[in-house]
mmCIF file of C-alpha atoms in Angstrom:
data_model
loop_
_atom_site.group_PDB
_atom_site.id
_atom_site.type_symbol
_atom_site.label_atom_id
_atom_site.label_comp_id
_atom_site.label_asym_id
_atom_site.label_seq_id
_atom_site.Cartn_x
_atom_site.Cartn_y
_atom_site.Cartn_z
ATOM 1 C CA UNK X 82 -17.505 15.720 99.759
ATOM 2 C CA UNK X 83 -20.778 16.956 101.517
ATOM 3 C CA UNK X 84 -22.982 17.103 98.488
ATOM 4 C CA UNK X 85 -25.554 15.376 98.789
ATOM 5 C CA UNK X 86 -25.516 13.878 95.201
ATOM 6 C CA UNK X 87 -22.176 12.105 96.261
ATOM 7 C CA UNK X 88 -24.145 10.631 99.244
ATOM 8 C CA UNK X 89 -26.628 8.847 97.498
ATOM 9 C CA UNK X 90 -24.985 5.670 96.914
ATOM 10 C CA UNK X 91 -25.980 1.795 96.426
ATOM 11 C CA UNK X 92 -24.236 -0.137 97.911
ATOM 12 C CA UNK X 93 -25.747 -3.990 98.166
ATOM 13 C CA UNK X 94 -24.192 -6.778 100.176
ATOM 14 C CA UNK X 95 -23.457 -10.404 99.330
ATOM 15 C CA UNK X 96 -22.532 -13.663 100.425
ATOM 16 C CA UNK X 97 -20.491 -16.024 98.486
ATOM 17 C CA UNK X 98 -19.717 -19.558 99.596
ATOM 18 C CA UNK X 99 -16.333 -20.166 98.859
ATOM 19 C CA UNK X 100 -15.421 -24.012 97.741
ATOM 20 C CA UNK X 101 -11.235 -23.222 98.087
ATOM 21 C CA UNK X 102 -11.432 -21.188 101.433
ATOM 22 C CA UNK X 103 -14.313 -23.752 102.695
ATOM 23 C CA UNK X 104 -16.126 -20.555 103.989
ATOM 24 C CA UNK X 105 -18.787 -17.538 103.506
ATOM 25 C CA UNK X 106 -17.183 -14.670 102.073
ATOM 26 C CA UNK X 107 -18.721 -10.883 102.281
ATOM 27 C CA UNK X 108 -18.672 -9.006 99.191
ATOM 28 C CA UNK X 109 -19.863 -5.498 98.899
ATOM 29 C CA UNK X 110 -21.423 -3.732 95.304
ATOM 30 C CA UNK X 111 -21.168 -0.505 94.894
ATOM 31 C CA UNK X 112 -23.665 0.457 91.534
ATOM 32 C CA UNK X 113 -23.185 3.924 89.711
ATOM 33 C CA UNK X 114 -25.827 6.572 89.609
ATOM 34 C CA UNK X 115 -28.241 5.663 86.311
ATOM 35 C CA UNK X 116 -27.446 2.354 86.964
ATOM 36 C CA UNK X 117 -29.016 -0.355 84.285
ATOM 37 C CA UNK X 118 -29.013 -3.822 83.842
ATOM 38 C CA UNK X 119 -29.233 -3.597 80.352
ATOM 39 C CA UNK X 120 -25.796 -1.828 79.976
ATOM 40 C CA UNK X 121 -22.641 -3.215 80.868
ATOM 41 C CA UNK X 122 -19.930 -1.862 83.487
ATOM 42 C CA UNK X 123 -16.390 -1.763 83.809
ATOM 43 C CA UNK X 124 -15.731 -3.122 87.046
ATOM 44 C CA UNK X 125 -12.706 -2.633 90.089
ATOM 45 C CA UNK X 126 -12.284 -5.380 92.549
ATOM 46 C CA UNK X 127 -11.070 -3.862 95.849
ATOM 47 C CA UNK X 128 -9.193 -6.384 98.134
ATOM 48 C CA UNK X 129 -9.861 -5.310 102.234
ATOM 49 C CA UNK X 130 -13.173 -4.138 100.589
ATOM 50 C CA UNK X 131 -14.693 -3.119 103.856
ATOM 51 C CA UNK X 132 -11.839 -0.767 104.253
ATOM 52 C CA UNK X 133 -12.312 0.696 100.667
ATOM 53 C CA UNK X 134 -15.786 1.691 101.570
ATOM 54 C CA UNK X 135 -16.039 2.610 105.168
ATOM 55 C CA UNK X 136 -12.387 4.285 105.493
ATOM 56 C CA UNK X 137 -11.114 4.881 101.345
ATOM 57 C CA UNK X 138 -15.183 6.527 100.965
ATOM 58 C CA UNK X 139 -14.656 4.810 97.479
ATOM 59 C CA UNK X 140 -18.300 4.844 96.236
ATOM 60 C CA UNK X 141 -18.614 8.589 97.649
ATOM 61 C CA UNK X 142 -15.692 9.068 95.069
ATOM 62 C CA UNK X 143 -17.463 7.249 92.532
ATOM 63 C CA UNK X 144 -20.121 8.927 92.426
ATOM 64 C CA UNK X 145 -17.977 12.418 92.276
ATOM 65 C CA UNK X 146 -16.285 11.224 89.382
ATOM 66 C CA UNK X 147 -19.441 9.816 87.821
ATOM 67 C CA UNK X 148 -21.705 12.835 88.318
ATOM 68 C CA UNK X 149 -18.771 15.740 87.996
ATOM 69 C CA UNK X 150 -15.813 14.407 86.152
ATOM 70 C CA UNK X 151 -17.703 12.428 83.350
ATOM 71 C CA UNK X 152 -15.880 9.505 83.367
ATOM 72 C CA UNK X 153 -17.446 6.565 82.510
ATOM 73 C CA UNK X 154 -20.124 4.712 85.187
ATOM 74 C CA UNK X 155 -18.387 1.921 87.051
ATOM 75 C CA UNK X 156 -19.455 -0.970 89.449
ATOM 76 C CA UNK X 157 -17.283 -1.399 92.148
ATOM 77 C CA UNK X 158 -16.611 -4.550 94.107
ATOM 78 C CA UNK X 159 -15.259 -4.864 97.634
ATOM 79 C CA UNK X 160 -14.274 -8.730 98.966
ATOM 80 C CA UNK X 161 -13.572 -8.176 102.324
ATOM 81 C CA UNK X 162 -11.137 -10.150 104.456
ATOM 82 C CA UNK X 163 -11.076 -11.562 107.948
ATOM 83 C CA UNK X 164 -7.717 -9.374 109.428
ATOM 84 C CA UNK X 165 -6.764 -12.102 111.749
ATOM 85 C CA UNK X 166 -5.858 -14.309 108.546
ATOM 86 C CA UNK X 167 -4.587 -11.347 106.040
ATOM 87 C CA UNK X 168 -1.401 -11.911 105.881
ATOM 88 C CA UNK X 169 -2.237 -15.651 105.284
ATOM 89 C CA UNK X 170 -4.412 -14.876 102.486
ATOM 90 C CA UNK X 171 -2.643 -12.291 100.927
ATOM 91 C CA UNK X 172 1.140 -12.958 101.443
ATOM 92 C CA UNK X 173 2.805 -15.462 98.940
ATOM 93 C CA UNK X 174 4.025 -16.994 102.021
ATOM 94 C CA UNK X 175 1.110 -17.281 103.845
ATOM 95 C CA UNK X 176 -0.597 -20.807 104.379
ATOM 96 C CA UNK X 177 -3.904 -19.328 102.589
ATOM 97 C CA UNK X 178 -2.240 -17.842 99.714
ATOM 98 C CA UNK X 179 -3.235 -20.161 97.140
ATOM 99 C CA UNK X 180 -6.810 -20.860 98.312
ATOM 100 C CA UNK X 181 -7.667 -17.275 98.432
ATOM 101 C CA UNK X 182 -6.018 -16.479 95.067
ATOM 102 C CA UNK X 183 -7.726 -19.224 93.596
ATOM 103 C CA UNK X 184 -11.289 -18.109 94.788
ATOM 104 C CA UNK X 185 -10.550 -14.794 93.869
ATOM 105 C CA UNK X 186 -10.405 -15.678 90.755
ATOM 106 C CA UNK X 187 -12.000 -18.723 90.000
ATOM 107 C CA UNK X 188 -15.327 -18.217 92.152
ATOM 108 C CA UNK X 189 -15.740 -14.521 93.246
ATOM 109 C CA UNK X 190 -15.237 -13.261 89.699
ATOM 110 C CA UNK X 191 -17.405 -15.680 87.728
ATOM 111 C CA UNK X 192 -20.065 -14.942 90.983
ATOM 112 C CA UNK X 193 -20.110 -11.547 89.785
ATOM 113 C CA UNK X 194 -20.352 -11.556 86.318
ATOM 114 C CA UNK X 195 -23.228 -14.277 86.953
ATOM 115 C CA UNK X 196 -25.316 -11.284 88.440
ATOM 116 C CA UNK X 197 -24.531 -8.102 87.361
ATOM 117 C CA UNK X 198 -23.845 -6.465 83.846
ATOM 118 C CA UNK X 199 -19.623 -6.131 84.480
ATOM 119 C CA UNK X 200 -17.351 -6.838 81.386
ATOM 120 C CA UNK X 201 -15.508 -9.526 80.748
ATOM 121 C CA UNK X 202 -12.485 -8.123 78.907
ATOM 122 C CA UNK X 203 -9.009 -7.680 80.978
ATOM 123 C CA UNK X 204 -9.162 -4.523 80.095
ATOM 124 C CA UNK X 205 -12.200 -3.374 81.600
ATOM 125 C CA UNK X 206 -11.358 -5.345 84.948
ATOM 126 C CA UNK X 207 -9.442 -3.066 87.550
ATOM 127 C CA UNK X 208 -7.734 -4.861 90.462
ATOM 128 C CA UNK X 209 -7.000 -2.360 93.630
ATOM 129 C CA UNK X 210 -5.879 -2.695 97.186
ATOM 130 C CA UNK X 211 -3.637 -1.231 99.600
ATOM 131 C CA UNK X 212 -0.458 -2.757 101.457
ATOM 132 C CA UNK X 213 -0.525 -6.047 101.470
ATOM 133 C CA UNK X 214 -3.679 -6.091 99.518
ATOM 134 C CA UNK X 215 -1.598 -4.145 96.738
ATOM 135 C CA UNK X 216 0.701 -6.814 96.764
ATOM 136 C CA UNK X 217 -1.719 -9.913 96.054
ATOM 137 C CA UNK X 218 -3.688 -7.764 93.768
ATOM 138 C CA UNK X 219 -0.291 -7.926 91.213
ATOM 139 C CA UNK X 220 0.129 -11.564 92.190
ATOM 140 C CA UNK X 221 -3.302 -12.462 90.580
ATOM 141 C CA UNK X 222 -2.431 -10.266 87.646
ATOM 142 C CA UNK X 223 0.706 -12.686 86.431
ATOM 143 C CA UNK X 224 -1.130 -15.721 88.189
ATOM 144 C CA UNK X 225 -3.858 -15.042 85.845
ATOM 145 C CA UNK X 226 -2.871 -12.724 83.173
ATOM 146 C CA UNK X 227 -6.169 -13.839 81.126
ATOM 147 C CA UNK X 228 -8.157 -12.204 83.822
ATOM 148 C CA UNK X 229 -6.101 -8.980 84.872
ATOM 149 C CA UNK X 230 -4.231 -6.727 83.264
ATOM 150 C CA UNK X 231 -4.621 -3.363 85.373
ATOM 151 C CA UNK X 232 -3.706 -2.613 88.872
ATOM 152 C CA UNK X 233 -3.937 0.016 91.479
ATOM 153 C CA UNK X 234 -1.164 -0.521 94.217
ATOM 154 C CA UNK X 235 -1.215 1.930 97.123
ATOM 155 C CA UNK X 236 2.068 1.103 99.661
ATOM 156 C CA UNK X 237 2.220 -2.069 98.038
ATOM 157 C CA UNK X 238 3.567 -4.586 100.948
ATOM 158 C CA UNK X 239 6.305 -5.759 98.161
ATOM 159 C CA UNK X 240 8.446 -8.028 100.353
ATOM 160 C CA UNK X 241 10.733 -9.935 99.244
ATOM 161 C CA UNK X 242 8.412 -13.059 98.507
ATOM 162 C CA UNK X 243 7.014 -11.348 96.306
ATOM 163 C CA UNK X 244 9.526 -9.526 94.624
ATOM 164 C CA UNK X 245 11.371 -12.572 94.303
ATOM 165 C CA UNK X 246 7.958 -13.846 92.092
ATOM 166 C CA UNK X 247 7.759 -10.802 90.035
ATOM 167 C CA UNK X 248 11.316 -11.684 89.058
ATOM 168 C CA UNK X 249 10.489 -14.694 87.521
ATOM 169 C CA UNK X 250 8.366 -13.083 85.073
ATOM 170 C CA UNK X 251 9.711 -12.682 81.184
ATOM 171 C CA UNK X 252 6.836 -10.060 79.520
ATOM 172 C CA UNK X 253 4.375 -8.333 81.485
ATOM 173 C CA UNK X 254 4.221 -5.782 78.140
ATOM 174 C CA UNK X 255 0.317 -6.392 78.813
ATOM 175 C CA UNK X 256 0.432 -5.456 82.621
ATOM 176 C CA UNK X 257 -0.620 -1.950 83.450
ATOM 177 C CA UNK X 258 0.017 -0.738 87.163
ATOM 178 C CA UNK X 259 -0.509 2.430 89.226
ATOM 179 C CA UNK X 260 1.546 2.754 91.989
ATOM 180 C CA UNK X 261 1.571 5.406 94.703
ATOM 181 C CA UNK X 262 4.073 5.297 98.361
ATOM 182 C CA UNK X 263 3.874 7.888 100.880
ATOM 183 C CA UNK X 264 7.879 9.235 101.492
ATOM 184 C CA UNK X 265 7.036 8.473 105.585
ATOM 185 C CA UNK X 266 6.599 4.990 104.845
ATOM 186 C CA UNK X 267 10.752 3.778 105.452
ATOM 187 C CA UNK X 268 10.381 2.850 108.583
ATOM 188 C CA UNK X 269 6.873 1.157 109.078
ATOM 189 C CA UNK X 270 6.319 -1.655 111.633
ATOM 190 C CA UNK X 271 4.180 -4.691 109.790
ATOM 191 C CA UNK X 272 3.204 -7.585 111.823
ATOM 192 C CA UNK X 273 6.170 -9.211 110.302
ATOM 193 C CA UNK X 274 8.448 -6.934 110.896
ATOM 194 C CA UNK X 275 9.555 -3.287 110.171
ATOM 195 C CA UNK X 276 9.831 -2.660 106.678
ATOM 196 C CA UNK X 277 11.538 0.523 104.053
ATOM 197 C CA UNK X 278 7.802 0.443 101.960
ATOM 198 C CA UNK X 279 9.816 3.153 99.816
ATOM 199 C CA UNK X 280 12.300 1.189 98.726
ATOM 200 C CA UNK X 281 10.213 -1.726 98.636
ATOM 201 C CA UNK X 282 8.029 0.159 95.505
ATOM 202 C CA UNK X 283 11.252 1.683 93.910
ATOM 203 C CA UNK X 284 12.260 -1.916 93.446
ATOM 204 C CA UNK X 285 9.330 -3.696 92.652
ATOM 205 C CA UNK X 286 8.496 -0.605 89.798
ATOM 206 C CA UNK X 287 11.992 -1.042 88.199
ATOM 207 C CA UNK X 288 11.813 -5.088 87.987
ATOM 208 C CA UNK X 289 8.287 -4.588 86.450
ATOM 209 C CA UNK X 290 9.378 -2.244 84.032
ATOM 210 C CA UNK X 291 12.422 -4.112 83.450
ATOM 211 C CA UNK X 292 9.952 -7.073 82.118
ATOM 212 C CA UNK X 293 7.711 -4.059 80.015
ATOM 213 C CA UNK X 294 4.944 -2.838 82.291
ATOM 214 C CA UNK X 295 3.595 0.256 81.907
ATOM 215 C CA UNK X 296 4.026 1.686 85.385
ATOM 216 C CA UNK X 297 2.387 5.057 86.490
ATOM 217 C CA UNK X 298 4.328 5.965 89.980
ATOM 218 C CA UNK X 299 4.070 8.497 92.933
ATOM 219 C CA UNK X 300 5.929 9.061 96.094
ATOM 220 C CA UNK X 301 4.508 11.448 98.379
ATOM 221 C CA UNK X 302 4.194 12.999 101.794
ATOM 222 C CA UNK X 303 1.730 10.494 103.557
ATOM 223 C CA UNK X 304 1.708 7.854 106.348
ATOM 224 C CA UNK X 305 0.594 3.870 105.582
ATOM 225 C CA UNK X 306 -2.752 4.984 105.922
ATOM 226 C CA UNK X 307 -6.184 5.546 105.086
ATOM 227 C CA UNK X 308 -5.540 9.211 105.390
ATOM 228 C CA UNK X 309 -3.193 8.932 102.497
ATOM 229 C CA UNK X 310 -4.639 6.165 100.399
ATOM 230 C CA UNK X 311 -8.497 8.460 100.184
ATOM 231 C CA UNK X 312 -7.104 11.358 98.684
ATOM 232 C CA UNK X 313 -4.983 9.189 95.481
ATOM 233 C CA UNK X 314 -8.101 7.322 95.298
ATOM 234 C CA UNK X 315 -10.216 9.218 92.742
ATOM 235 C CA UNK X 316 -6.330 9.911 90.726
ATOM 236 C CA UNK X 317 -5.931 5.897 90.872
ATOM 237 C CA UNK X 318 -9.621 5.835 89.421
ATOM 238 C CA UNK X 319 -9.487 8.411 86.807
ATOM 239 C CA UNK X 320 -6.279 6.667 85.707
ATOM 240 C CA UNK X 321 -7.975 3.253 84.382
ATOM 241 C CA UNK X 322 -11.695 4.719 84.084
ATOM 242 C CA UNK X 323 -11.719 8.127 82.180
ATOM 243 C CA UNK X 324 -11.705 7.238 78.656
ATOM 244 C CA UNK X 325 -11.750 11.201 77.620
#
């Protein structure tokens, strides 16, 4: 993606002082060519949003998909994460698990939609992240099933923990999830511990479609990496976004 249309992105940077994490956190905006305040956006909230921009090229995608594939204009937002305490924030049993799902969604949401035109519907709210960040994105959709309904899981870190949660759900008929695993993901070493991410996702699909979720899933060649997560990235997106 050379063209130079693609390249033109903007992408602004924020701080948000978090009350339940008792810190500054980072966000990144990405805004869709045309953008206008007077409109309103759908909206995807990345989690490891520095990764989603600088290594998933997500507003370079954007913009393709904007400009070429005519689906509808988006704003994209990227939290990012400190990586020496992701697995605290993100795992359900991780000592920051709570706090962070709490300011996800009780501070960095209502942050956003207090300056820019994103909607406020379930629907039109798109959570995404990779690994572990796949994971906590479906956590916060049946911790707050007001908020989310729609998530893009790439290797979702599903251990145990958390499927475990996800069996305590009754009806997730609302939840909508995409789902993609690379097929040389069995034997991946996680700093807690080596892990079958293959059979992880088979398991965590069929106990979310057990409960009704609508579940779109993949396996594929690919690694647990970035290398594999960029090129499902604009499928993921046309998934939720193109209303044609």
């Amino acid at each position: 993606m050379t063209d130079s249309r693609y390249l033109k992105r903007t992408i602004l940077k924020e701080e948000m002082f978090s009350q339940f994490l008792n810190e500054t956190r980072n966000l990144r905006i990405y805004l869709p060519p045309g953008y206008n305040e007077l409109l309103s956006y759908p909206v995807v909230y990345c989690q490891d949003g520095e990764e989603f921009f600088n290594f998933g090229r997500i507003a370079t995608t954007a913009n393709r998909l904007i400009l070429d594939e005519g689906i509808e204009p988006f704003i994209i937002v990227g939290v990012e994460v400190n990586v020496k305490v992701r697995t605290q924030e993100y795992a359900p049993f991780g000592n920051l698990f709570d706090k962070y799902t709490s300011a996800f969604a009780e501070e960095v949401i209502p942050f956003i939609e207090a300056k820019y035109p994103v909607r406020r519907s379930k629907d039109e709210r798109i959570l995404a992240g990779d690994s572990l960040g796949g994971s906590v994105s479906l956590h916060l959709a049946l911790m707050y099933p007001d908020l989310f309904s729609k998530v893009i899981s790439m290797s979702g870190a599903f251990y145990e923990e958390s499927q475990d949660i996800y069996a305590k759900a009754t009806d997730l008929s609302s939840l909508e999830v995409w789902m993609i695993v690379g097929l040389q993901e069995r034997d991946f070493e996680a700093d807690t511990g080596v892990y079958d991410f293959v059979d992880l996702n088979r398991k965590t699909r069929k106990l979310l479609e057990d409960r009704g979720a609508a579940v779109t899933y993949a396996e594929k060649d690919g690694k647990h990496q970035w290398g594999f997560w960029q090129n499902e990235l604009p499928d993921a997106l046309m998934h939720f976004l193109n209303k044609g």
